[in-house]
mmCIF file of N, CA, C and O in Angstrom:
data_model
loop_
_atom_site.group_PDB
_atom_site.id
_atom_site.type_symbol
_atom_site.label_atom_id
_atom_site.label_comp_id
_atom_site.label_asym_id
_atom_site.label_seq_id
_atom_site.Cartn_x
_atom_site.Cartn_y
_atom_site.Cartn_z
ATOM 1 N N UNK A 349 11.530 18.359 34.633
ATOM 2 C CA UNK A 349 11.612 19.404 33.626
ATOM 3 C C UNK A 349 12.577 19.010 32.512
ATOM 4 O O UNK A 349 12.356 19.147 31.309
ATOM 5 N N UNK A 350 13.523 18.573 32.992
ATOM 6 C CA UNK A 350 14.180 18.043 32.042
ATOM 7 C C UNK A 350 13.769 16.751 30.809
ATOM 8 O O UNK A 350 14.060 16.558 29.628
ATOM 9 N N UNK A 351 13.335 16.382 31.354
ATOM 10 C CA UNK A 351 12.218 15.053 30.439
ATOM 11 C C UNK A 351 11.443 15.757 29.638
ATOM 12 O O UNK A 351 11.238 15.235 28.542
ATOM 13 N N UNK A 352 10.992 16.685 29.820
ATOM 14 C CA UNK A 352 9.986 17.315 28.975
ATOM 15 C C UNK A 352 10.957 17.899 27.626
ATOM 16 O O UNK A 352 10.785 17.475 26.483
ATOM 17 N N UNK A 353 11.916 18.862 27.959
ATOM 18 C CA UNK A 353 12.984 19.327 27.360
ATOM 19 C C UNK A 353 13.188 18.240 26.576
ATOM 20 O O UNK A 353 12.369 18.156 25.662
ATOM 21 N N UNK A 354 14.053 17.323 26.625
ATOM 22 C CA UNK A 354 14.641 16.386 25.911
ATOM 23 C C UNK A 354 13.636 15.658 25.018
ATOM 24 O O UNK A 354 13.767 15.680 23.794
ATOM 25 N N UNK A 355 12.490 14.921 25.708
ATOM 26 C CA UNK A 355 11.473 14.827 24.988
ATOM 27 C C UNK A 355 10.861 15.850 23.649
ATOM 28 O O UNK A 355 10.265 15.317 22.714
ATOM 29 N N UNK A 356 10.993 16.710 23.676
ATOM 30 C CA UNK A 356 10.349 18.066 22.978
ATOM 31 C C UNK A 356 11.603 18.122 21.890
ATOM 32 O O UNK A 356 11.325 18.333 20.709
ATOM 33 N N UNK A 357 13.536 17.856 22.455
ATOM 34 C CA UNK A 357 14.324 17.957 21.570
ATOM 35 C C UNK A 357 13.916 16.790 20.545
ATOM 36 O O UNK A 357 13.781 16.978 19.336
ATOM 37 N N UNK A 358 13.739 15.555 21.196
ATOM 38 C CA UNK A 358 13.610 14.217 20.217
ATOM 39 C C UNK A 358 12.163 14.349 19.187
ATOM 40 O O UNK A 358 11.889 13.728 18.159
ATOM 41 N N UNK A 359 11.348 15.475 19.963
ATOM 42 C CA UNK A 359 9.928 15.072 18.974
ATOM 43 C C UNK A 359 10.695 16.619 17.507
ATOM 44 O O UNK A 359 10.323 16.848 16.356
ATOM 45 N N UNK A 360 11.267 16.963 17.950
ATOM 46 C CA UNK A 360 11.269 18.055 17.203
ATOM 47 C C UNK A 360 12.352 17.439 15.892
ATOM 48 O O UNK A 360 12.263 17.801 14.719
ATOM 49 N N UNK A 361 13.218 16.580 16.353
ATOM 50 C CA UNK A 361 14.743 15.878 15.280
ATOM 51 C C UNK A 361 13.804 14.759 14.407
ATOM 52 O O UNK A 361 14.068 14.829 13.206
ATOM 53 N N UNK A 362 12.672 13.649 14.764
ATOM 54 C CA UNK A 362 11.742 13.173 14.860
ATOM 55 C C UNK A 362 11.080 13.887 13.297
ATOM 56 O O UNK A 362 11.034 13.445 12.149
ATOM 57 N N UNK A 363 10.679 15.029 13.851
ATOM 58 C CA UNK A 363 9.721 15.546 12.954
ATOM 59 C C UNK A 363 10.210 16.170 11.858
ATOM 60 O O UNK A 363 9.615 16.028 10.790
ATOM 61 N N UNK A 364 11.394 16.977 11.941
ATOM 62 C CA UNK A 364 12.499 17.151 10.885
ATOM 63 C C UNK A 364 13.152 15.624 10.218
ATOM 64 O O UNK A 364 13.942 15.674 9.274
ATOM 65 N N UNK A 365 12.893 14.821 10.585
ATOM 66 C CA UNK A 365 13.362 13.502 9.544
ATOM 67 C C UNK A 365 11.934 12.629 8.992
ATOM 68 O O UNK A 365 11.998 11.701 8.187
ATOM 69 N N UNK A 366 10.934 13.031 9.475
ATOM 70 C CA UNK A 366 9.591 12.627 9.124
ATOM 71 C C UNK A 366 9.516 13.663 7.523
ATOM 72 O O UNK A 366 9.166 13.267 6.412
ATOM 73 N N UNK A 367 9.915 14.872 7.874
ATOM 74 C CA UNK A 367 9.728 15.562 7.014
ATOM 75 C C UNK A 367 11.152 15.809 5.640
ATOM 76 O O UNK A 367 11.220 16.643 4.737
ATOM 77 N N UNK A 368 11.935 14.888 5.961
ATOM 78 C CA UNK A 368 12.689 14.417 4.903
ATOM 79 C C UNK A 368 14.136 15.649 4.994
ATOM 80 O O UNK A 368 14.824 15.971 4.025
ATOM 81 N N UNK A 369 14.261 16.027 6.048
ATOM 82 C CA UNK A 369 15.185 16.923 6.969
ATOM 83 C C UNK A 369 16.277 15.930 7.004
ATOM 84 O O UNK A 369 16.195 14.704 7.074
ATOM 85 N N UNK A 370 17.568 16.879 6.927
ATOM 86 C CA UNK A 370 19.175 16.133 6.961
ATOM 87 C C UNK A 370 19.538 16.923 7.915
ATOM 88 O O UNK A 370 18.876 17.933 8.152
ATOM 89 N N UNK A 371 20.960 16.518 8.829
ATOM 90 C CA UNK A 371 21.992 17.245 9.549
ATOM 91 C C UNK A 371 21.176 18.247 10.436
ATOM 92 O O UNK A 371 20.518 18.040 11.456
ATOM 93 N N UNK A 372 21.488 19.708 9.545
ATOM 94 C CA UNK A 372 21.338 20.946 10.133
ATOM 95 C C UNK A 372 19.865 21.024 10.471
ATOM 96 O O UNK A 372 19.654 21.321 11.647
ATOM 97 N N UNK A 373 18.314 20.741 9.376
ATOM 98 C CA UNK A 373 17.342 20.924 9.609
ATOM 99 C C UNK A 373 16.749 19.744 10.945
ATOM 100 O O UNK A 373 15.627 19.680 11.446
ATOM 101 N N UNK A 374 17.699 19.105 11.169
ATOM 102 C CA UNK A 374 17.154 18.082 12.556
ATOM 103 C C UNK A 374 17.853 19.004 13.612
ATOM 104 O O UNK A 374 17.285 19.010 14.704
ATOM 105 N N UNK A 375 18.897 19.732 13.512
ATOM 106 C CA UNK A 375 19.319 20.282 15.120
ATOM 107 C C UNK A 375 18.654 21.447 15.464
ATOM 108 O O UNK A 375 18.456 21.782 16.631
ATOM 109 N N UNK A 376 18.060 22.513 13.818
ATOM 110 C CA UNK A 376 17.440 23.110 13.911
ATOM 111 C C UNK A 376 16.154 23.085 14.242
ATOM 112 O O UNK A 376 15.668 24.128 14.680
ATOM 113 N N UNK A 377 15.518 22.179 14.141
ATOM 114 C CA UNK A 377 13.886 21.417 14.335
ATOM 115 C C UNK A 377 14.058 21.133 16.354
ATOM 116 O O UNK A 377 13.186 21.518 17.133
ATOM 117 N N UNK A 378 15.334 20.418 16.794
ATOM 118 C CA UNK A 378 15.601 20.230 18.126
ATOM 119 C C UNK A 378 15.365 21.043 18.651
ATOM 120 O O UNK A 378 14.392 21.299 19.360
ATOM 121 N N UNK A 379 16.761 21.931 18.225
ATOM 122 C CA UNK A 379 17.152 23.347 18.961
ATOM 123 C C UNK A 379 15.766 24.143 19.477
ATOM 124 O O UNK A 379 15.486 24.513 20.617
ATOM 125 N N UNK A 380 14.882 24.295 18.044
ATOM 126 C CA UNK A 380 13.511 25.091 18.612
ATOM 127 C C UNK A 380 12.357 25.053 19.513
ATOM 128 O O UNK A 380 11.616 25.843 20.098
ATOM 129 N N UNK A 381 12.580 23.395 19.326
ATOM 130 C CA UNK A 381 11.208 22.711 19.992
ATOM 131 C C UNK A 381 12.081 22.324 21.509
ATOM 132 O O UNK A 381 11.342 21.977 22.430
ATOM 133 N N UNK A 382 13.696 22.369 21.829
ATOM 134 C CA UNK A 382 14.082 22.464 22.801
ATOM 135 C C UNK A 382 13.624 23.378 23.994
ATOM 136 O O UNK A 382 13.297 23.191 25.166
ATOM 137 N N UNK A 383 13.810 24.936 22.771
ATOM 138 C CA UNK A 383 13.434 26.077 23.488
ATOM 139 C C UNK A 383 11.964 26.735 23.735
ATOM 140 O O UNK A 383 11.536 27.636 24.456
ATOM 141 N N UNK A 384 11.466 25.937 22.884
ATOM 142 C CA UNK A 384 9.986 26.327 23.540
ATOM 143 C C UNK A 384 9.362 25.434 24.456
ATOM 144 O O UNK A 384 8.414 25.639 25.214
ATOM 145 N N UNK A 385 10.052 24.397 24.265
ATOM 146 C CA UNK A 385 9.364 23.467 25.704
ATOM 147 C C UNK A 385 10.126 23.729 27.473
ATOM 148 O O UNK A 385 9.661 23.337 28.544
ATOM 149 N N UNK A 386 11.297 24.451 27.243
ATOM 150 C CA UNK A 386 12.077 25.447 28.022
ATOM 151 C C UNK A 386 11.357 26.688 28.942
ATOM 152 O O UNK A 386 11.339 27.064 30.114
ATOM 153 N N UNK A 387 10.676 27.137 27.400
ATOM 154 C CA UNK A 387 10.053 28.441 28.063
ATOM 155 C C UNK A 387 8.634 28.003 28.760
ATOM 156 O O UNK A 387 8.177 28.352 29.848
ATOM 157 N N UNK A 388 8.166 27.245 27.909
ATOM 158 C CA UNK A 388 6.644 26.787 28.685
ATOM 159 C C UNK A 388 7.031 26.300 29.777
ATOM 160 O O UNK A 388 6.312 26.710 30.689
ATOM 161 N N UNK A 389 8.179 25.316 30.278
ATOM 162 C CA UNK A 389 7.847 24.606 31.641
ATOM 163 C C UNK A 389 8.485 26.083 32.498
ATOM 164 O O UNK A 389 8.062 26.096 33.654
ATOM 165 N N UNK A 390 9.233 27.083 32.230
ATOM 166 C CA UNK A 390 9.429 27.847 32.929
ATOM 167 C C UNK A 390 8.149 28.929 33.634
ATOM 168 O O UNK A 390 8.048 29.382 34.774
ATOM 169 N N UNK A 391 7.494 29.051 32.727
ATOM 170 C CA UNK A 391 6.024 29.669 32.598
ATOM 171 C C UNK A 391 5.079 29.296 33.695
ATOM 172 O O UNK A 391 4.432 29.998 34.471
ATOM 173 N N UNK A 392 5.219 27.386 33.480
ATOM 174 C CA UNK A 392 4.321 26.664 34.110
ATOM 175 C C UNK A 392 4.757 27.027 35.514
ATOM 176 O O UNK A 392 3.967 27.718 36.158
ATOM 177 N N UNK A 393 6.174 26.578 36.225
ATOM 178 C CA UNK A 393 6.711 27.233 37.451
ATOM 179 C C UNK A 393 6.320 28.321 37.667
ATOM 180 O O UNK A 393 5.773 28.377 38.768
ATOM 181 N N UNK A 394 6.331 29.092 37.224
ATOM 182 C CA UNK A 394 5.986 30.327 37.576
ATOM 183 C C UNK A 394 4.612 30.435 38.266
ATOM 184 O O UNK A 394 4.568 30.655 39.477
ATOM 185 N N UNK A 395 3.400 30.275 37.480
ATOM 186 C CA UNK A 395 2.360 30.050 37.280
ATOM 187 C C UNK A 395 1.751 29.082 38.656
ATOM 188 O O UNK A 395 0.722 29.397 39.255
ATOM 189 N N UNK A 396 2.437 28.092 38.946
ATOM 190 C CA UNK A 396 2.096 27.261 39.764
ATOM 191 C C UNK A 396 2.780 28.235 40.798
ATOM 192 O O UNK A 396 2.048 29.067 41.335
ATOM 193 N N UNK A 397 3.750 28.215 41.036
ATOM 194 C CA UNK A 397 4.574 28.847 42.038
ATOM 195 C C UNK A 397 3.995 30.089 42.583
ATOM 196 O O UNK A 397 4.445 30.480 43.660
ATOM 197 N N UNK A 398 3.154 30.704 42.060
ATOM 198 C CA UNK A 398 2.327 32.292 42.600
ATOM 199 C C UNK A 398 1.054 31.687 42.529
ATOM 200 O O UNK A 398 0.308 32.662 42.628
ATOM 201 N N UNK A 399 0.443 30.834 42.437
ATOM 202 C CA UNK A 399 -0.570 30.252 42.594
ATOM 203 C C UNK A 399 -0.619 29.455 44.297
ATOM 204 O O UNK A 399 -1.622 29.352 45.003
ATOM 205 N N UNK A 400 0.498 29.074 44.554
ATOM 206 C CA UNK A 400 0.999 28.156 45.732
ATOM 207 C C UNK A 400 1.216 28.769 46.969
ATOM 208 O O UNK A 400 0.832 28.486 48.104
ATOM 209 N N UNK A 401 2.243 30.094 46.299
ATOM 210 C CA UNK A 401 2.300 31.072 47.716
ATOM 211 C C UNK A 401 1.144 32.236 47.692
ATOM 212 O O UNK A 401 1.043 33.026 48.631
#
């Protein structure tokens, strides 16, 4: 889960400097794509996890 997270922070800093993003708009671009790849793998647990029991 964590790979995914971090992965998702780097595609998101990545895509804020693709897009000609400094400083704040790369932690902000992280920060978001941190937290939504956060909530999806939490989702996914879930999901699998009541599927399992």
């Amino acid at each position: 889960m964590w790979l995914v997270i971090v992965g998702a922070v780097l595609a998101g800093v990545l895509y804020a400097r693709k897009k000609g993003g400094r400083g704040l708009d790369m932690a902000q671009y992280g920060a978001v794509w941190g937290i939504a790849a956060t909530l999806v793998s939490v989702l996914v647990t879930i999901i699998v996890t009541r599927m399992a029991g």
